[in-house]
Every structure is written in C-alpha cells, then in structure tokens.
PDB file of C-alpha atoms in Angstrom:
ATOM      1  CA  MET I 957      -3.639 -36.912  -4.992  1.00 40.00           C
ATOM      2  CA  ASN I 958      -2.334 -33.456  -3.880  1.00 40.00           C
ATOM      3  CA  SER I 959      -4.875 -31.110  -2.304  1.00 38.00           C
ATOM      4  CA  ALA I 960      -4.706 -27.532  -1.241  1.00 36.00           C
ATOM      5  CA  THR I 961      -5.806 -25.940   2.053  1.00 32.00           C
ATOM      6  CA  VAL I 962      -6.684 -22.092   2.438  1.00 33.00           C
ATOM      7  CA  GLN I 963      -5.503 -21.248   5.867  1.00 35.00           C
ATOM      8  CA  ALA I 964      -7.736 -18.632   7.945  1.00 36.00           C
ATOM      9  CA  PRO I 965      -5.960 -15.513   9.268  1.00 34.00           C
ATOM     10  CA  VAL I 966      -4.353 -15.764  12.597  1.00 35.00           C
ATOM     11  CA  ILE I 967      -6.048 -13.763  14.814  1.00 32.00           C
ATOM     12  CA  ALA I 968      -4.002 -12.898  18.159  1.00 34.00           C
ATOM     13  CA  PRO I 969      -4.996 -11.145  20.949  1.00 36.00           C
ATOM     14  CA  LEU I 970      -3.764  -7.345  21.326  1.00 36.00           C
ATOM     15  CA  SER I 971      -1.013  -8.096  23.845  1.00 36.00           C
ATOM     16  CA  SER I 972       0.578 -10.749  22.084  1.00 36.00           C
ATOM     17  CA  GLY I 973       3.591  -8.663  21.980  1.00 40.00           C
ATOM     18  CA  ASP I 974       5.531 -10.032  18.878  1.00 44.00           C
ATOM     19  CA  ASP I 975       6.458  -6.691  17.505  1.00 50.00           C
ATOM     20  CA  ASP I 976       8.175  -8.688  14.366  1.00 59.00           C
ATOM     21  CA  GLU I 977       4.906  -9.793  12.731  1.00 76.00           C
ATOM     22  CA  LEU I 978       3.036  -7.192  10.635  1.00 82.00           C
ATOM     23  CA  TYR I 979      -0.870  -6.845  11.473  1.00 77.00           C
ATOM     24  CA  GLU I 980      -3.817  -5.220  11.267  1.00 76.00           C
ATOM     25  CA  ILE I 981      -6.621  -4.291  13.597  1.00 82.00           C
ATOM     26  CA  ILE I 982     -10.218  -5.347  12.445  1.00 83.00           C
ATOM     27  CA  ASP I 983     -13.094  -4.967  14.955  1.00 80.00           C
ATOM     28  CA  GLY I 984     -10.782  -5.037  17.895  1.00 81.00           C
ATOM     29  CA  GLN I 985      -8.751  -8.448  16.930  1.00 82.00           C
ATOM     30  CA  ARG I 986      -5.037  -8.137  15.937  1.00 85.00           C
ATOM     31  CA  ILE I 987      -4.955  -9.982  12.314  1.00 82.00           C
ATOM     32  CA  GLU I 988      -1.688 -11.132  10.975  1.00 87.00           C
ATOM     33  CA  LEU I 989      -0.874 -10.248   7.465  1.00 83.00           C
ATOM     34  CA  PRO I 990       0.533 -12.952   5.058  1.00 79.00           C
ATOM     35  CA  PRO I 991       4.304 -12.110   4.086  1.00 82.00           C
ATOM     36  CA  MET I 992       4.583 -10.403   0.796  1.00 86.00           C
ATOM     37  CA  SER I 993       6.898 -11.880  -1.978  1.00 86.00           C
ATOM     38  CA  VAL I 994      10.185 -10.696  -2.425  1.00 90.00           C
ATOM     39  CA  HIS I 995       9.185  -9.170  -5.763  1.00 90.00           C
ATOM     40  CA  ALA I 996       6.269  -7.361  -4.264  1.00 91.00           C
ATOM     41  CA  ALA I 997       8.444  -6.071  -1.340  1.00 91.00           C
ATOM     42  CA  TRP I 998      10.912  -4.910  -3.555  1.00 93.00           C
ATOM     43  CA  ILE I 999       8.229  -2.977  -5.827  1.00 95.00           C
ATOM     44  CA  ALA I1000       6.928  -1.539  -2.554  1.00 95.00           C
ATOM     45  CA  SER I1001      10.437  -0.196  -1.354  1.00 94.00           C
ATOM     46  CA  GLN I1002      11.154   0.862  -4.873  1.00 95.00           C
ATOM     47  CA  LEU I1003       7.890   3.060  -5.227  1.00 96.00           C
ATOM     48  CA  THR I1004       8.609   3.971  -1.415  1.00 96.00           C
ATOM     49  CA  SER I1005      12.034   5.802  -2.697  1.00 96.00           C
ATOM     50  CA  TYR I1006      10.592   7.190  -5.822  1.00 97.00           C
ATOM     51  CA  ILE I1007       7.952   8.780  -3.945  1.00 97.00           C
ATOM     52  CA  GLY I1008       9.780   9.809  -0.916  1.00 96.00           C
ATOM     53  CA  LEU I1009      12.568  11.635  -2.999  1.00 96.00           C
ATOM     54  CA  TYR I1010       9.699  13.549  -5.012  1.00 97.00           C
ATOM     55  CA  VAL I1011       7.845  14.647  -1.809  1.00 97.00           C
ATOM     56  CA  ARG I1012      11.291  15.669  -0.046  1.00 96.00           C
ATOM     57  CA  THR I1013      12.351  17.871  -3.084  1.00 96.00           C
ATOM     58  CA  GLN I1014       8.791  19.559  -3.556  1.00 96.00           C
ATOM     59  CA  ASN I1015       8.083  19.682   0.213  1.00 96.00           C
ATOM     60  CA  LEU I1016       4.755  17.926   0.053  1.00 97.00           C
ATOM     61  CA  GLY I1017       4.653  15.430   3.088  1.00 97.00           C
ATOM     62  CA  ARG I1018       5.670  12.192   4.463  1.00 96.00           C
ATOM     63  CA  VAL I1019       5.987   8.579   2.747  1.00 96.00           C
ATOM     64  CA  LEU I1020       5.757   5.255   4.787  1.00 94.00           C
ATOM     65  CA  CYS I1021       6.145   1.736   3.624  1.00 93.00           C
ATOM     66  CA  GLN I1022       4.032  -0.723   5.505  1.00 91.00           C
ATOM     67  CA  GLY I1023       2.907   2.049   8.340  1.00 90.00           C
ATOM     68  CA  LEU I1024      -0.268   1.356  10.237  1.00 91.00           C
ATOM     69  CA  PHE I1025      -3.184   3.825   9.937  1.00 93.00           C
ATOM     70  CA  HIS I1026      -6.523   4.031  11.994  1.00 92.00           C
ATOM     71  CA  LEU I1027      -9.029   4.550   9.047  1.00 93.00           C
ATOM     72  CA  PRO I1028     -11.933   7.010  10.557  1.00 92.00           C
ATOM     73  CA  LEU I1029     -14.644   4.552   9.956  1.00 90.00           C
ATOM     74  CA  LEU I1030     -17.807   3.448  11.605  1.00 89.00           C
ATOM     75  CA  VAL I1031     -16.133   0.152  12.362  1.00 89.00           C
ATOM     76  CA  ASP I1032     -12.826  -0.443  13.859  1.00 88.00           C
ATOM     77  CA  ARG I1033      -9.991  -0.371  11.231  1.00 90.00           C
ATOM     78  CA  ASN I1034      -6.249  -0.230  11.589  1.00 92.00           C
ATOM     79  CA  ARG I1035      -5.287  -1.031   7.994  1.00 94.00           C
ATOM     80  CA  ARG I1036      -1.436  -1.328   6.691  1.00 91.00           C
ATOM     81  CA  PRO I1037      -1.001  -0.308   3.088  1.00 96.00           C
ATOM     82  CA  ASP I1038       2.343  -1.427   1.701  1.00 95.00           C
ATOM     83  CA  VAL I1039       3.046   2.514   0.856  1.00 97.00           C
ATOM     84  CA  ALA I1040       1.137   5.628   1.876  1.00 98.00           C
ATOM     85  CA  PHE I1041       1.481   9.262   1.442  1.00 98.00           C
ATOM     86  CA  VAL I1042       0.211  11.977   3.999  1.00 97.00           C
ATOM     87  CA  SER I1043       0.144  15.644   2.752  1.00 97.00           C
ATOM     88  CA  TYR I1044       1.664  18.207   5.188  1.00 97.00           C
ATOM     89  CA  ALA I1045      -1.928  19.705   4.988  1.00 95.00           C
ATOM     90  CA  GLY I1046      -3.362  16.555   6.685  1.00 94.00           C
ATOM     91  CA  TRP I1047      -0.503  16.362   9.150  1.00 94.00           C
ATOM     92  CA  ALA I1048       1.823  19.369   9.716  1.00 95.00           C
ATOM     93  CA  LYS I1049       5.394  18.957   8.944  1.00 94.00           C
ATOM     94  CA  ASN I1050       6.740  20.203  12.360  1.00 93.00           C
ATOM     95  CA  ARG I1051       3.834  17.939  14.075  1.00 92.00           C
ATOM     96  CA  PRO I1052       5.671  14.583  15.593  1.00 88.00           C
ATOM     97  CA  ILE I1053       4.745  11.443  14.495  1.00 86.00           C
ATOM     98  CA  PRO I1054       3.124   9.099  16.984  1.00 81.00           C
ATOM     99  CA  PRO I1055       5.305   6.178  18.879  1.00 73.00           C
ATOM    100  CA  LEU I1056       6.059   3.209  16.723  1.00 67.00           C
ATOM    101  CA  ASP I1057       3.446   1.082  18.748  1.00 67.00           C
ATOM    102  CA  ASP I1058       0.484   3.001  18.023  1.00 77.00           C
ATOM    103  CA  ALA I1059      -1.587   3.234  14.750  1.00 88.00           C
ATOM    104  CA  TRP I1060      -1.028   6.727  12.507  1.00 90.00           C
ATOM    105  CA  ASN I1061      -4.370   8.765  13.375  1.00 91.00           C
ATOM    106  CA  VAL I1062      -4.081  10.395  10.075  1.00 94.00           C
ATOM    107  CA  LEU I1063      -5.648   9.876   6.584  1.00 96.00           C
ATOM    108  CA  PRO I1064      -3.429   9.230   3.684  1.00 97.00           C
ATOM    109  CA  ASN I1065      -3.901  11.135   0.938  1.00 98.00           C
ATOM    110  CA  LEU I1066      -2.443   8.029  -1.388  1.00 98.00           C
ATOM    111  CA  VAL I1067      -2.292   4.328  -0.438  1.00 98.00           C
ATOM    112  CA  VAL I1068      -0.420   1.603  -2.273  1.00 98.00           C
ATOM    113  CA  GLU I1069      -1.176  -2.292  -2.311  1.00 97.00           C
ATOM    114  CA  VAL I1070       1.189  -4.488  -4.076  1.00 96.00           C
ATOM    115  CA  VAL I1071      -0.367  -8.068  -4.682  1.00 95.00           C
ATOM    116  CA  SER I1072       1.387 -10.904  -3.766  1.00 91.00           C
ATOM    117  CA  PRO I1073       0.693 -14.299  -4.490  1.00 90.00           C
ATOM    118  CA  THR I1074      -0.949 -14.896  -1.152  1.00 87.00           C
ATOM    119  CA  ASP I1075      -3.338 -11.992  -1.046  1.00 90.00           C
ATOM    120  CA  ARG I1076      -7.153 -12.707  -1.987  1.00 90.00           C
ATOM    121  CA  ALA I1077      -9.071 -10.698  -4.363  1.00 93.00           C
ATOM    122  CA  GLU I1078     -11.966 -10.286  -1.989  1.00 94.00           C
ATOM    123  CA  ASP I1079      -9.625  -9.270   0.895  1.00 91.00           C
ATOM    124  CA  LEU I1080      -7.964  -6.653  -1.242  1.00 94.00           C
ATOM    125  CA  MET I1081     -11.243  -5.149  -2.885  1.00 96.00           C
ATOM    126  CA  GLU I1082     -12.537  -4.787   1.054  1.00 94.00           C
ATOM    127  CA  LYS I1083      -9.542  -2.672   1.587  1.00 95.00           C
ATOM    128  CA  VAL I1084     -10.031  -0.562  -1.496  1.00 97.00           C
ATOM    129  CA  ALA I1085     -13.586   0.079  -0.682  1.00 96.00           C
ATOM    130  CA  GLU I1086     -12.641   0.929   3.208  1.00 95.00           C
ATOM    131  CA  TYR I1087      -9.987   3.097   1.993  1.00 97.00           C
ATOM    132  CA  PHE I1088     -12.542   5.180  -0.108  1.00 97.00           C
ATOM    133  CA  VAL I1089     -15.258   5.049   2.624  1.00 96.00           C
ATOM    134  CA  ALA I1090     -12.662   6.513   4.989  1.00 96.00           C
ATOM    135  CA  GLY I1091     -11.673   9.327   2.620  1.00 97.00           C
ATOM    136  CA  VAL I1092      -8.595   8.412   0.932  1.00 97.00           C
ATOM    137  CA  THR I1093      -8.332  10.408  -2.581  1.00 97.00           C
ATOM    138  CA  VAL I1094      -6.375   8.028  -4.550  1.00 98.00           C
ATOM    139  CA  VAL I1095      -5.461   4.075  -4.441  1.00 98.00           C
ATOM    140  CA  TRP I1096      -2.915   2.434  -6.686  1.00 98.00           C
ATOM    141  CA  VAL I1097      -2.995  -1.508  -6.957  1.00 98.00           C
ATOM    142  CA  ILE I1098       0.052  -3.099  -8.103  1.00 97.00           C
ATOM    143  CA  TYR I1099       0.041  -6.619  -9.670  1.00 96.00           C
ATOM    144  CA  PRO I1100       3.791  -7.324 -10.151  1.00 94.00           C
ATOM    145  CA  LYS I1101       2.984 -10.802 -11.761  1.00 92.00           C
ATOM    146  CA  CYS I1102       0.974  -9.010 -14.543  1.00 93.00           C
ATOM    147  CA  GLN I1103       3.143  -5.641 -14.740  1.00 95.00           C
ATOM    148  CA  GLN I1104       0.089  -3.693 -14.257  1.00 97.00           C
ATOM    149  CA  VAL I1105      -1.175  -0.802 -11.910  1.00 98.00           C
ATOM    150  CA  HIS I1106      -4.789  -0.118 -10.917  1.00 98.00           C
ATOM    151  CA  VAL I1107      -5.333   3.624 -10.255  1.00 98.00           C
ATOM    152  CA  TYR I1108      -8.592   3.968  -8.131  1.00 98.00           C
ATOM    153  CA  GLU I1109      -9.876   7.692  -7.824  1.00 97.00           C
ATOM    154  CA  SER I1110     -13.014   6.113  -6.977  1.00 96.00           C
ATOM    155  CA  LEU I1111     -14.434   2.431  -6.899  1.00 94.00           C
ATOM    156  CA  THR I1112     -16.038   3.239 -10.155  1.00 96.00           C
ATOM    157  CA  ASP I1113     -13.260   5.459 -11.720  1.00 97.00           C
ATOM    158  CA  VAL I1114     -10.442   3.056 -12.405  1.00 97.00           C
ATOM    159  CA  ARG I1115      -7.500   3.392 -14.969  1.00 97.00           C
ATOM    160  CA  GLY I1116      -5.551   0.338 -16.025  1.00 98.00           C
ATOM    161  CA  LEU I1117      -1.752   1.001 -16.796  1.00 98.00           C
ATOM    162  CA  THR I1118       0.798  -1.558 -18.236  1.00 96.00           C
ATOM    163  CA  ARG I1119       4.441  -1.329 -18.171  1.00 94.00           C
ATOM    164  CA  ALA I1120       4.642   0.661 -21.415  1.00 95.00           C
ATOM    165  CA  ASP I1121       2.558   3.767 -19.352  1.00 97.00           C
ATOM    166  CA  ASP I1122       3.608   6.474 -16.941  1.00 97.00           C
ATOM    167  CA  LEU I1123       2.387   6.687 -13.223  1.00 97.00           C
ATOM    168  CA  ASP I1124       1.374   9.992 -12.531  1.00 96.00           C
ATOM    169  CA  GLY I1125       0.536  11.499  -9.255  1.00 96.00           C
ATOM    170  CA  GLY I1126      -2.640  13.310 -10.116  1.00 94.00           C
ATOM    171  CA  THR I1127      -3.997  15.710  -7.970  1.00 94.00           C
ATOM    172  CA  VAL I1128      -2.381  14.114  -5.037  1.00 97.00           C
ATOM    173  CA  LEU I1129       1.323  14.205  -6.516  1.00 97.00           C
ATOM    174  CA  PRO I1130       1.111  16.789  -8.790  1.00 96.00           C
ATOM    175  CA  GLY I1131       4.037  16.585 -11.266  1.00 96.00           C
ATOM    176  CA  PHE I1132       5.066  12.887 -10.118  1.00 97.00           C
ATOM    177  CA  ARG I1133       5.460  10.971 -13.297  1.00 97.00           C
ATOM    178  CA  LEU I1134       7.040   7.671 -13.162  1.00 97.00           C
ATOM    179  CA  PRO I1135       7.699   5.369 -16.241  1.00 96.00           C
ATOM    180  CA  LEU I1136       6.422   1.844 -14.983  1.00 96.00           C
ATOM    181  CA  THR I1137       9.480   0.250 -17.026  1.00 94.00           C
ATOM    182  CA  GLU I1138      11.442   1.603 -14.043  1.00 93.00           C
ATOM    183  CA  LEU I1139       9.277  -0.307 -11.726  1.00 93.00           C
ATOM    184  CA  PHE I1140       8.770  -3.535 -13.877  1.00 91.00           C
ATOM    185  CA  LEU I1141      12.018  -4.276 -14.689  1.00 80.00           C
ATOM    186  CA  ASP I1142      12.420  -6.302 -18.052  1.00 57.00           C
ATOM    187  CA  ALA I1143      12.635  -9.937 -17.045  1.00 45.00           C
ATOM    188  CA  ALA I1144      15.762  -9.895 -19.208  1.00 40.00           C
ATOM    189  CA  ASP I1145      17.298  -7.062 -16.875  1.00 48.00           C
ATOM    190  CA  ASN I1146      16.612  -8.768 -13.599  1.00 47.00           C
ATOM    191  CA  GLY I1147      16.229 -12.276 -14.021  1.00 45.00           C
ATOM    192  CA  VAL I1148      12.555 -12.426 -13.214  1.00 44.00           C
ATOM    193  CA  THR I1149       9.702 -13.941 -15.224  1.00 43.00           C
ATOM    194  CA  LEU I1150       6.293 -13.550 -14.876  1.00 43.00           C
ATOM    195  CA  ASP I1151       6.196 -17.566 -13.383  1.00 45.00           C
ATOM    196  CA  ASP I1152       8.510 -16.038 -10.657  1.00 45.00           C
ATOM    197  CA  ALA I1153       6.451 -13.158  -9.307  1.00 42.00           C
TER     198      ALA I1153
END
C-alpha cells in the first residue's frame, strides 16, 4: 500500500549562506520555499514580461519576479511573491534598489502568486491576508491547472477570471489589459494538458 507523506517546511538559520535556494523570513526564521512547477514558472516569467513592458512604456514603476519584500506588519514577515509591481510613487525612479541580499523595504502595489502543485491552500491564503494587512492594493492568484485567475481587491472582494476573459490592471496598472488566452495557451498550442500543469 502506497502512502503519501507531507513534508514540513525546511527551517534553516539566517546565516546558511545558500543563495541558490528561494526562501522567505517568517518570525526570524528562514523558510525554504518549495520549487515552482515549470508551467507555473513559465507563467510567472511571461506575466513579468507583459507587465514589465507595460510599466516601462507608461513610466509607472518596476516589476520583479520572485523578489523578497519586507512587509510592514506587527509580525516579522519577508515574503517573496512570484511577481510584484512597485510604483514610482512608492519608490522613486532615481532611488537605488537595495543590495541583492536584503529584503526590499517597500510595499508592492500589486503582488501575484502563481499556484504550483506543491502549494498548500492554507499557506497561500495566509500570504494573501498578510499582503492586505500590510497595505498591498491588489493580489492576483493564478491557477495554471484550472486556467483561472482570482483578482483580490480585498479578502472579500474577489473576481474570478477564466481563459476567456481579459486581465486588467485596474487602478494599480491603469490601461493594462492582457487576454488570458495569451497567458493560458491552448493545450493544442503548447502540448500542455490540465494533467501536466
């Protein structure tokens, strides 16, 4: 009889020095993040490209893929969204970016989490809640396997989008519009099936 085991997050001291592994800081502990699926990583990189091109042409701010951010909360949280947008209003265009080994002490306007098979629903919702308590304006949660996007403007104001819809930037990225068919390529186009995601 096969049995599945759930592994607890790996907690390493802050001074571990392994820069190749992605992590977050939770209550002073360095928590290694589970690896993203290839499909989720591809979607995150595509979305970073789409948003990045738009914010550069509109001179709106910066986009990061898997950057570490220090959230202004009563608890110690450095979170690493899959994609984040920081407006020039929040961090001036000519202001230097902090060194690579530090969490960026700025609040993103938009954060995106792309769900992988290794992600736990409870952990994801904890992050979404923390983002809003910290003051993030909009959170997008992308479900590659279901080809859906949940757009959170608060924990209680959520819109569900499917592959037939357009993802718009709302007040955070005014004028940004992405047909989700561009993000969720048809299985016939790229060979990906829902079982592969």
